[in-house]
Amino acid sequence: MVSPVVAVAALLPIFYFLSLYRRFQTNLRATKASGIPYVILPVYMLKRVWMMTSQLWLPFVKMLPGSWMKNRIEFLDPEWTWHLGHEPYRQLKTDFFLTVSPGGILGYTCDADVISQIVSRRNDFPKPQEMYGLLNIFGRNVVTTEGSLWRRHRKITSPPFTEKNNALVWKESLSQAQAMLRGWVGKSGRGDKTVTDFPSDTMRLPLHVISRAGFGVKMMWPGQDSGDAHSEGNVGGLSNTEIPEGHTMSYSNALWTLLHNILWVLLLPRWLLKHSPLTIHKQSYTAFVEWGQYMRQLFENKKAEARAGEPVDGLDLMGSLVKGAGITADTPIGGSESGDSKTTQPLTDDEIMGNAFVFILAGHETTANTLHFSLLSLALNLSAQRHLQQDLDRYFGKRPIESWDYETDVPALFGGMAGAVMNETLRCFPPAVSIPKRATRGQAQTLLFQGKEVTVPGGVNISLSAVGAHQNPKYWPGDDLREFRPERWFVDPSSVKETSVPGDNKPEGTGDIDGTKGGDTIFSLFRPPRGAYIPFSEGHRACLGRRFAQVEILAVLAVLFREYSIELAVDEWTSDEEVDKMPVGGLERREVWEKAAKRARWLMHEGAGSLITLKLREGHVLVRWTRRGEERFAF
């Protein structure tokens, strides 16, 4: 006789699969009723276990008979939206579809009109907050909140991002770009050396800009005179390199280590980081604690200034947060760390700290990766690089960098080849490859798709595919949309040589270079339909620091390419002496350059992936900077 325990154990798998089947049938009915095309999958892609282990199982899934998984395997890879772009939409002959599985329903779209509808209805399609909760490590903030709480955060965090303050970003970006370039080209200025830490340097520059322009702390480059930082007067006595009493790391080291190891800090519990035997975990924990202490020190300084009635000057993000939070001379000492409802302070102390952290993280991460991809793309596209340099020559001539003016020079750069390079980089390599939204739980939402009304079931997550939209041939000129080609941004490609004439590229209306208003391109460049170009998202939740990033990128491109060229390093395949023996512009040099180019292209596409933002994950591309006219690979 079979024991009850054995009988129950035998029945459990049956009950489990019956439960899966019932859930799948429920989800399938809702999917069919939506009117949206769909694909059936065995796995719900947002299950954390699958997202963490999918790369282990995918090789085995691909061994299944083709008829079982036809047109489905590609959707089981969490990175498919980056690696495949618009191709799956083309194969399915739809720009909006759902995937249905026992675990749930997911939506994907690269249709500009659908994207525009979703981002304009923030109450019907809010952010899935649990996806952003990890960013609350210092406190809730403008990125992680929704509804009325988000509106309060937005109201307080947006005032610093103005046209006036963007001029300070411009000035600091020019200074930091010159310092970075000096490190690359050496004392001789020839640049005849391979830059081995290129990703770290492009990460460091935006960090320096946001730290100085936003928080008043001047950070120095390796080899730069630290006296420069003291001469400019760091806020609150915070030092770039010195370790003050009560600290074990300098400000710059704490911030750099924290951001470099941010995934450990976001994913692992603090107690595990603190007590882990791994050095990287201990360093991450120490950096988290140390930078938090520095920010609280700066916060206390700003609160003291607010209570003393001192005004907030310039792009002082922390000062603006304190002011916006209502801390004044009349605010009781002690703040509202507990979020006491009796206080009149709109944001708690922890929420102010949380916003300071996301300013640093977002201001550093997205701009750094965009700069990195833009420079590598120009190293691979020599014609586009020459067009950029010619454009800079026509506009700036011999004017010294110190005389470059924000009000006149930035619009010209934005409307010229520098703006086209920036826009094309963001089109090809958007910081967020997809933007998650969710139909309000328990309430189905209707949308217009291809002239018909469709229904998104309540609680369904929808991925707004930036990569898919940016490669959708319905919205973009050319048939090479997976390729980096800045010239596509000129309505008349032959006008590339005429784009940087002084005074020609004033912003359209009042928004193109102002705060968070206006579009993502200037009027003289190609303007895709609303919803087709979303590197900074769109609608009410668009990136607060969009203009901050754009001004910074334009400044860096102008400084770097005015006198120098970037080239792929070929150290892996030949020596400098061998290159010198090869005929200039000859077949031998071309062949060795193509080897470096092939590896760079692989790293930038198959070797790239999205963690917090899109970046290289499988290795680094080695480059060199050379004086213009002294390039080793000119074809």
XYZ file of C-alpha atoms in Angstrom:
635
model
C 0.000 0.000 0.000
C 1.308 3.443 -0.938
C 1.949 5.649 2.070
C 0.144 9.021 2.280
C 3.496 10.855 2.225
C 4.502 9.200 -1.052
C 1.055 9.847 -2.540
C 1.200 13.530 -1.628
C 4.757 13.813 -2.963
C 3.628 12.243 -6.265
C 0.616 14.539 -6.550
C 2.481 17.801 -5.806
C 4.117 18.067 -9.267
C 0.734 17.375 -10.872
C -0.928 20.116 -8.846
C 1.962 22.464 -9.631
C 1.707 21.963 -13.391
C -2.074 22.204 -13.265
C -1.673 25.526 -11.463
C 0.771 26.711 -14.119
C -1.645 25.675 -16.841
C -4.580 27.520 -15.225
C -2.488 30.682 -14.826
C -1.325 30.412 -18.414
C -4.904 30.055 -19.673
C -5.979 33.095 -17.637
C -3.113 35.154 -19.019
C -3.738 33.904 -22.557
C -7.411 34.924 -22.417
C -6.460 38.423 -21.279
C -3.824 38.635 -24.011
C -6.213 37.566 -26.761
C -8.816 40.040 -25.540
C -6.302 42.898 -25.725
C -6.239 43.003 -29.523
C -2.432 43.243 -29.443
C -0.266 40.675 -31.312
C 1.379 38.205 -28.948
C 4.065 35.539 -28.581
C 3.804 32.571 -26.191
C 6.838 31.976 -23.957
C 7.549 29.316 -21.310
C 9.137 31.829 -18.917
C 8.107 35.195 -17.498
C 11.093 37.367 -18.312
C 10.945 39.530 -15.178
C 11.402 36.598 -12.797
C 14.596 37.475 -10.947
C 15.819 33.881 -10.960
C 15.559 33.740 -14.767
C 17.204 37.123 -15.209
C 20.154 35.998 -13.097
C 20.553 32.497 -14.556
C 19.246 32.765 -18.139
C 22.706 32.622 -19.673
C 23.150 29.174 -18.102
C 19.963 27.775 -19.650
C 19.797 29.468 -23.035
C 22.401 27.159 -24.685
C 20.241 24.152 -23.749
C 17.004 25.842 -24.833
C 18.544 26.499 -28.243
C 19.085 22.739 -28.633
C 15.329 22.087 -28.597
C 13.630 21.298 -31.931
C 13.115 24.466 -33.951
C 9.393 23.870 -34.226
C 9.065 24.034 -30.442
C 10.638 27.469 -30.017
C 10.180 29.074 -33.426
C 10.408 32.875 -33.073
C 10.591 32.522 -29.304
C 14.169 31.780 -28.247
C 15.351 35.328 -28.919
C 12.816 36.693 -26.411
C 14.199 34.504 -23.608
C 17.450 36.505 -23.546
C 17.056 39.452 -21.131
C 19.403 41.445 -23.396
C 17.433 40.902 -26.613
C 16.184 44.486 -26.801
C 19.802 45.665 -27.134
C 21.327 42.902 -29.253
C 18.467 42.559 -31.746
C 17.095 46.102 -31.874
C 14.257 46.434 -34.367
C 14.755 43.045 -36.078
C 12.242 41.027 -33.976
C 9.576 43.653 -34.634
C 10.291 43.395 -38.348
C 10.003 39.604 -38.258
C 6.732 39.742 -36.340
C 5.471 42.512 -38.648
C 4.325 44.596 -35.695
C 5.835 47.389 -33.602
C 3.802 46.465 -30.523
C 3.346 42.987 -29.091
C 2.854 41.072 -25.859
C 4.590 37.979 -24.540
C 2.409 35.633 -22.494
C 3.560 32.903 -20.117
C 2.291 31.203 -16.951
C 4.166 33.811 -14.923
C 2.579 36.856 -16.517
C 2.235 39.150 -19.519
C 4.843 41.602 -20.806
C 4.545 44.243 -23.505
C 7.198 45.551 -25.906
C 6.850 48.474 -28.270
C 8.958 50.556 -30.633
C 5.946 52.382 -32.102
C 6.447 56.142 -31.704
C 2.749 56.890 -31.316
C 2.245 54.211 -28.664
C 5.342 55.403 -26.782
C 4.104 58.995 -26.936
C 0.695 57.995 -25.546
C 2.218 56.023 -22.680
C 4.708 58.674 -21.529
C 2.049 61.393 -21.670
C -0.275 59.426 -19.334
C 1.888 59.140 -16.237
C -1.021 58.203 -13.962
C -2.211 55.407 -16.255
C 1.306 54.104 -16.968
C 3.541 54.781 -13.958
C 6.994 53.367 -13.354
C 7.201 49.851 -11.853
C 8.615 51.154 -8.582
C 10.077 47.842 -7.415
C 12.515 47.998 -10.351
C 13.916 51.251 -9.004
C 13.779 50.523 -5.292
C 17.463 49.594 -5.196
C 18.295 53.264 -5.786
C 16.839 54.173 -2.380
C 20.095 53.314 -0.613
C 20.338 56.814 0.884
C 16.650 57.719 0.716
C 13.672 58.046 -1.623
C 14.238 60.368 -4.557
C 12.851 61.821 -7.778
C 13.773 58.665 -9.742
C 12.171 56.087 -7.452
C 8.925 57.822 -6.453
C 5.560 58.104 -8.186
C 2.296 60.018 -7.893
C 1.990 62.969 -5.528
C 5.268 62.095 -3.816
C 7.090 62.271 -7.152
C 5.498 65.633 -7.924
C 6.835 66.974 -4.645
C 10.334 65.662 -5.401
C 10.198 67.004 -8.944
C 9.130 70.458 -7.796
C 12.084 70.676 -5.427
C 14.763 69.067 -7.603
C 14.084 70.804 -10.928
C 14.883 74.501 -10.140
C 18.723 74.137 -10.351
C 18.570 72.882 -13.955
C 18.298 76.243 -15.679
C 19.899 78.007 -18.620
C 21.950 80.182 -16.277
C 23.390 77.192 -14.471
C 24.118 75.333 -17.705
C 26.661 78.074 -18.408
C 28.543 76.937 -15.288
C 28.434 73.355 -16.563
C 29.898 74.556 -19.876
C 32.788 76.334 -18.165
C 33.625 73.411 -15.890
C 33.348 70.890 -18.745
C 35.836 72.863 -20.854
C 38.266 72.913 -17.937
C 37.917 69.217 -17.140
C 38.194 68.195 -20.813
C 41.491 70.066 -21.139
C 42.842 68.374 -18.013
C 41.784 64.932 -19.287
C 43.371 65.583 -22.691
C 46.677 66.611 -21.109
C 46.795 63.261 -19.356
C 46.219 61.425 -22.628
C 48.709 63.256 -24.848
C 51.492 63.611 -22.277
C 53.814 66.530 -21.588
C 55.066 66.609 -25.171
C 51.532 66.976 -26.474
C 52.223 64.432 -29.212
C 49.988 61.742 -27.810
C 52.171 58.941 -29.137
C 51.072 56.488 -26.437
C 48.204 54.062 -25.972
C 45.509 55.064 -23.497
C 45.073 51.916 -21.451
C 42.422 53.187 -19.021
C 40.157 54.931 -21.498
C 36.783 53.831 -19.963
C 37.846 54.967 -16.489
C 38.921 58.372 -17.789
C 35.651 58.952 -19.627
C 33.872 57.884 -16.429
C 35.974 60.247 -14.347
C 35.300 63.421 -16.335
C 31.503 63.642 -15.773
C 32.102 62.745 -12.147
C 34.461 65.712 -11.839
C 31.972 68.023 -13.570
C 28.956 67.071 -11.436
C 31.068 67.124 -8.281
C 32.356 70.649 -8.926
C 29.407 72.252 -10.713
C 26.781 70.578 -8.541
C 28.391 70.129 -5.133
C 31.287 72.580 -5.042
C 34.089 70.000 -4.729
C 36.946 70.316 -7.222
C 38.321 66.882 -8.143
C 41.773 66.556 -9.667
C 43.220 64.352 -12.385
C 46.255 62.130 -11.709
C 49.341 64.331 -11.917
C 47.348 67.572 -11.636
C 48.509 70.050 -9.003
C 46.270 69.555 -5.987
C 46.850 73.191 -5.094
C 44.399 74.088 -7.835
C 41.578 72.597 -5.834
C 42.515 74.539 -2.705
C 42.844 77.764 -4.679
C 39.292 77.421 -5.949
C 37.896 76.896 -2.467
C 36.073 73.606 -2.066
C 32.718 73.865 -0.344
C 32.668 72.953 3.311
C 36.401 72.256 3.327
C 35.921 69.003 1.455
C 39.195 68.002 -0.187
C 39.802 66.069 -3.354
C 42.724 64.010 -2.068
C 43.260 64.686 1.627
C 41.704 62.421 4.253
C 40.210 64.612 6.999
C 39.873 63.618 10.611
C 37.094 61.097 11.180
C 37.436 59.579 7.700
C 39.395 56.666 6.259
C 39.044 57.641 2.578
C 39.354 60.933 0.716
C 36.226 62.417 -0.840
C 37.316 61.568 -4.386
C 38.400 58.032 -3.505
C 35.166 57.348 -1.628
C 33.012 58.604 -4.490
C 35.016 56.858 -7.206
C 35.060 53.542 -5.327
C 31.339 53.755 -4.555
C 30.349 54.349 -8.181
C 32.858 51.855 -9.562
C 31.354 49.129 -7.329
C 27.790 50.405 -7.277
C 26.207 47.068 -8.229
C 27.585 45.401 -5.092
C 26.156 48.218 -2.985
C 22.770 48.052 -4.703
C 22.366 44.269 -4.705
C 23.898 43.025 -1.439
C 22.723 43.720 2.133
C 24.936 46.155 4.055
C 25.739 43.594 6.732
C 27.024 41.168 4.091
C 29.191 43.827 2.455
C 30.624 44.778 5.830
C 31.471 41.257 6.979
C 32.273 39.624 3.631
C 35.792 38.160 3.346
C 36.101 39.625 -0.172
C 38.172 42.801 -0.403
C 35.928 44.328 -3.068
C 32.914 43.968 -0.763
C 34.710 45.582 2.156
C 35.914 48.446 -0.050
C 32.407 48.948 -1.400
C 30.958 49.110 2.100
C 33.631 51.529 3.312
C 33.076 53.783 0.295
C 29.303 53.721 0.885
C 29.734 54.777 4.518
C 32.453 57.333 3.788
C 30.643 59.087 0.934
C 27.469 59.170 3.015
C 29.405 60.923 5.769
C 30.831 63.447 3.304
C 27.380 64.204 1.917
C 25.918 64.594 5.391
C 28.760 66.979 6.216
C 27.948 69.001 3.094
C 24.250 68.790 3.919
C 24.820 70.146 7.423
C 26.908 73.000 5.997
C 24.123 73.893 3.582
C 21.497 73.715 6.321
C 23.589 76.074 8.431
C 23.867 78.466 5.484
C 20.102 78.278 4.921
C 19.369 79.024 8.571
C 21.786 81.943 8.373
C 19.834 83.295 5.416
C 22.708 82.943 2.920
C 21.550 82.792 -0.746
C 22.057 79.770 -3.027
C 24.398 80.754 -5.868
C 25.025 78.937 -9.146
C 24.402 75.265 -9.795
C 24.449 74.293 -6.136
C 22.413 71.087 -6.169
C 22.686 70.386 -2.466
C 21.968 74.017 -1.581
C 18.959 74.014 -3.884
C 17.669 70.805 -2.324
C 17.964 72.329 1.135
C 16.277 75.531 0.010
C 13.534 73.671 -1.870
C 12.908 71.493 1.158
C 11.947 74.613 3.074
C 14.898 74.697 5.470
C 15.247 78.341 6.503
C 16.233 80.403 9.491
C 12.864 79.452 11.022
C 13.293 75.694 10.585
C 13.888 73.890 13.892
C 17.319 72.346 14.269
C 17.086 68.589 13.768
C 15.287 68.570 10.417
C 12.819 65.789 9.796
C 14.891 62.642 9.481
C 11.990 60.536 10.618
C 9.582 62.108 8.159
C 7.349 63.393 11.002
C 4.071 64.462 9.416
C 3.905 67.493 11.740
C 6.912 69.144 10.131
C 6.469 71.609 7.303
C 9.649 70.398 5.559
C 8.499 68.909 2.195
C 11.397 66.433 1.982
C 12.969 64.534 4.848
C 16.704 64.697 5.406
C 17.038 61.173 4.039
C 15.127 62.150 0.893
C 17.461 65.094 0.343
C 20.398 62.690 0.644
C 18.669 60.266 -1.726
C 18.270 62.949 -4.367
C 21.890 64.044 -3.984
C 22.941 60.446 -4.649
C 20.845 60.000 -7.803
C 22.109 63.368 -9.110
C 25.653 62.028 -8.810
C 24.823 58.574 -10.174
C 22.717 59.719 -13.127
C 24.890 62.737 -13.913
C 27.976 60.568 -14.015
C 26.822 57.246 -15.436
C 24.788 58.290 -18.472
C 27.095 61.076 -19.668
C 30.214 58.975 -19.180
C 28.953 56.097 -21.277
C 27.669 58.428 -24.006
C 31.080 60.102 -24.189
C 32.792 56.728 -24.304
C 30.619 55.433 -27.142
C 30.863 58.702 -29.098
C 34.669 58.729 -29.001
C 34.933 55.062 -29.979
C 32.428 55.585 -32.792
C 34.504 58.462 -34.162
C 37.657 56.315 -33.957
C 35.858 53.797 -36.174
C 34.379 56.405 -38.530
C 37.258 58.500 -39.792
C 35.142 60.446 -42.284
C 32.726 61.597 -39.554
C 35.691 62.555 -37.372
C 37.147 64.714 -40.152
C 33.770 66.379 -40.721
C 33.601 67.216 -37.016
C 37.094 68.701 -37.045
C 36.382 70.769 -40.158
C 33.209 72.073 -38.569
C 35.099 73.119 -35.433
C 37.755 74.845 -37.560
C 35.162 76.859 -39.438
C 33.450 78.015 -36.300
C 36.185 78.539 -33.692
C 39.147 79.325 -35.940
C 42.086 80.215 -33.694
C 39.989 81.493 -30.791
C 41.429 80.315 -27.455
C 39.221 78.025 -25.404
C 39.118 80.602 -22.621
C 37.099 82.895 -24.912
C 34.465 80.306 -25.840
C 31.053 81.619 -24.867
C 28.087 79.574 -23.739
C 25.317 81.717 -25.169
C 26.728 81.914 -28.703
C 28.911 78.813 -29.033
C 26.675 76.097 -27.591
C 23.780 76.676 -30.036
C 26.258 76.573 -32.931
C 27.774 73.320 -31.694
C 24.344 71.836 -31.090
C 23.284 72.634 -34.646
C 26.517 71.456 -36.258
C 28.474 68.254 -36.565
C 29.132 68.094 -32.810
C 25.384 68.010 -32.181
C 24.928 65.416 -34.924
C 27.646 63.205 -33.382
C 26.037 63.505 -29.943
C 22.536 62.766 -31.249
C 23.702 59.831 -33.351
C 25.585 58.330 -30.401
C 22.446 58.568 -28.284
C 20.429 57.022 -31.118
C 22.811 54.081 -31.562
C 23.759 53.658 -27.894
C 20.932 55.020 -25.692
C 21.860 55.017 -21.974
C 18.683 53.043 -21.188
C 18.013 50.500 -23.937
C 14.403 50.231 -22.771
C 12.195 52.224 -20.423
C 9.816 50.237 -18.188
C 6.233 51.354 -17.612
C 3.216 49.582 -16.129
C -0.505 49.796 -16.753
C -2.191 50.733 -13.491
C -2.825 47.614 -11.419
C -6.373 46.322 -11.623
C -7.327 48.772 -14.344
C -6.987 48.007 -18.072
C -5.738 50.877 -20.225
C -6.707 51.574 -23.829
C -4.303 52.798 -26.502
C -4.568 53.613 -30.183
C -2.325 51.369 -32.273
C -2.372 51.561 -36.060
C -5.703 53.334 -35.986
C -7.387 50.735 -33.754
C -8.155 50.742 -30.052
C -6.301 48.052 -28.102
C -6.374 47.238 -24.393
C -3.401 46.708 -22.103
C -4.447 44.473 -19.163
C -4.064 46.087 -15.749
C -0.717 45.511 -14.053
C 1.107 44.552 -17.264
C 4.632 45.910 -17.640
C 5.466 47.490 -21.000
C 9.004 47.995 -22.224
C 9.428 51.120 -24.350
C 12.264 49.979 -26.590
C 14.603 52.895 -27.212
C 16.842 50.759 -29.432
C 13.894 49.438 -31.434
C 12.416 52.909 -31.924
C 15.817 54.349 -32.835
C 16.216 51.698 -35.541
C 12.631 51.787 -36.820
C 12.807 52.597 -40.554
C 9.392 54.292 -40.387
C 10.962 57.243 -38.586
C 14.573 57.523 -39.737
C 16.368 58.334 -43.000
C 18.705 55.753 -44.520
C 18.745 51.970 -44.627
C 21.765 51.534 -42.353
C 20.101 52.233 -39.031
C 22.362 49.909 -37.045
C 25.353 51.949 -38.191
C 26.780 55.140 -36.690
C 26.303 57.853 -39.313
C 25.993 61.393 -37.867
C 25.309 62.899 -41.289
C 21.778 61.443 -41.210
C 20.871 64.269 -38.816
C 21.271 66.896 -41.521
C 18.087 67.324 -43.498
C 20.318 67.919 -46.522
C 23.477 65.807 -45.960
C 25.452 68.148 -48.226
C 24.851 70.947 -45.711
C 27.218 69.372 -43.161
C 29.889 71.929 -44.074
C 27.572 74.867 -43.508
C 26.118 74.078 -40.108
C 28.374 76.039 -37.785
C 28.059 79.548 -39.136
C 27.868 82.025 -36.234
C 24.290 82.950 -35.379
C 22.655 80.341 -37.614
C 21.604 77.899 -34.917
C 19.695 79.741 -32.273
C 17.354 77.485 -30.308
C 13.837 77.115 -31.612
C 11.475 78.939 -29.300
C 12.773 79.107 -25.743
C 13.374 75.498 -24.925
C 16.107 73.886 -26.994
C 18.958 74.684 -24.641
C 16.930 75.586 -21.584
C 16.490 73.507 -18.482
C 14.344 70.444 -19.043
C 12.158 72.037 -21.721
C 12.253 71.615 -25.491
C 13.179 68.729 -27.723
C 16.265 66.588 -27.869
C 17.538 68.188 -31.089
C 17.870 71.723 -32.437
C 15.738 73.047 -35.275
C 18.478 72.854 -37.928
C 18.891 69.089 -37.425
C 16.534 66.266 -38.348
C 13.641 66.065 -35.904
C 12.143 62.561 -35.640
C 8.479 62.152 -34.657
C 7.590 62.393 -30.996
C 8.249 59.042 -29.356
C 10.778 57.887 -31.985
C 13.828 59.312 -30.186
C 13.886 58.737 -26.418
C 17.488 58.674 -25.121
C 16.398 60.808 -22.143
C 12.917 59.270 -21.954
C 10.066 61.642 -22.765
C 7.055 63.304 -21.246
C 6.692 64.214 -17.584
C 9.363 61.725 -16.467
C 12.004 62.912 -18.941
C 15.525 63.253 -17.544
C 15.972 66.368 -15.407
C 19.637 66.671 -16.355
C 19.193 66.356 -20.122
C 20.608 69.801 -20.947
C 23.311 69.365 -18.318
C 24.502 66.242 -20.164
C 24.164 67.743 -23.636
C 26.177 70.848 -22.767
C 28.869 68.695 -21.154
C 29.173 66.364 -24.150
C 29.337 69.231 -26.655
C 32.057 70.964 -24.638
C 34.176 67.812 -24.445
C 33.853 67.026 -28.168
C 34.868 70.577 -29.072
C 37.956 70.557 -26.829
C 39.194 67.119 -27.852
C 38.806 67.337 -31.618
C 39.899 70.909 -32.164
C 43.565 69.938 -32.232
C 43.611 66.144 -31.920
C 42.338 62.966 -33.564
C 41.414 59.689 -31.921
C 42.707 56.452 -33.428
C 42.360 52.785 -32.630
C 45.492 51.360 -31.017
C 46.918 48.285 -32.776
C 49.328 47.146 -30.040
C 47.723 43.698 -29.960
C 48.679 43.003 -33.593
C 51.878 44.913 -34.279
C 54.461 47.310 -32.813
C 54.953 51.025 -33.377
C 58.172 50.273 -35.246
C 56.373 47.942 -37.640
C 53.620 50.479 -38.248
C 56.221 53.141 -39.049
C 57.689 50.876 -41.743
C 54.297 50.454 -43.446
C 53.471 52.907 -46.278
C 51.214 55.726 -45.050
C 47.674 55.044 -46.210
C 48.772 51.703 -47.652
C 47.190 48.271 -47.603
C 49.319 46.967 -44.718
C 48.221 49.743 -42.393
C 44.636 49.266 -43.500
C 44.755 45.551 -42.721
C 46.117 45.975 -39.222
C 43.621 48.793 -38.523
C 40.777 46.546 -39.703
C 41.801 43.936 -37.117
C 41.501 46.523 -34.349
C 38.244 47.816 -35.863
C 36.717 44.333 -35.987
C 37.398 43.758 -32.315
C 36.130 47.245 -31.389
C 32.868 46.723 -33.270
C 32.308 43.385 -31.544
C 32.933 44.889 -28.101
C 30.601 47.811 -28.818
C 27.715 45.607 -29.929
C 27.868 41.926 -28.920
C 30.209 42.775 -26.026
C 28.028 45.570 -24.655
C 25.118 45.179 -22.292
C 22.876 47.066 -19.936
C 23.428 46.973 -16.194
C 22.372 50.342 -14.833
C 23.071 51.853 -18.237
C 24.466 50.515 -21.511
C 28.234 49.998 -21.416
C 31.032 47.703 -22.609
C 31.072 44.524 -20.567
C 33.436 42.118 -22.336
C 36.610 44.201 -22.538
C 38.133 47.564 -23.437
C 38.957 49.255 -26.734
C 42.491 50.681 -26.740
C 42.939 54.080 -28.405
C 45.523 56.787 -29.030
C 45.268 60.541 -29.408
C 47.449 62.164 -32.063
C 47.902 65.703 -33.266
C 45.832 66.435 -36.320
C 47.904 65.871 -39.424
C 50.056 63.232 -37.677
C 47.521 60.359 -37.770
C 48.962 56.900 -38.385
C 45.756 55.590 -39.962
C 44.330 58.078 -42.438
C 42.246 56.433 -45.150
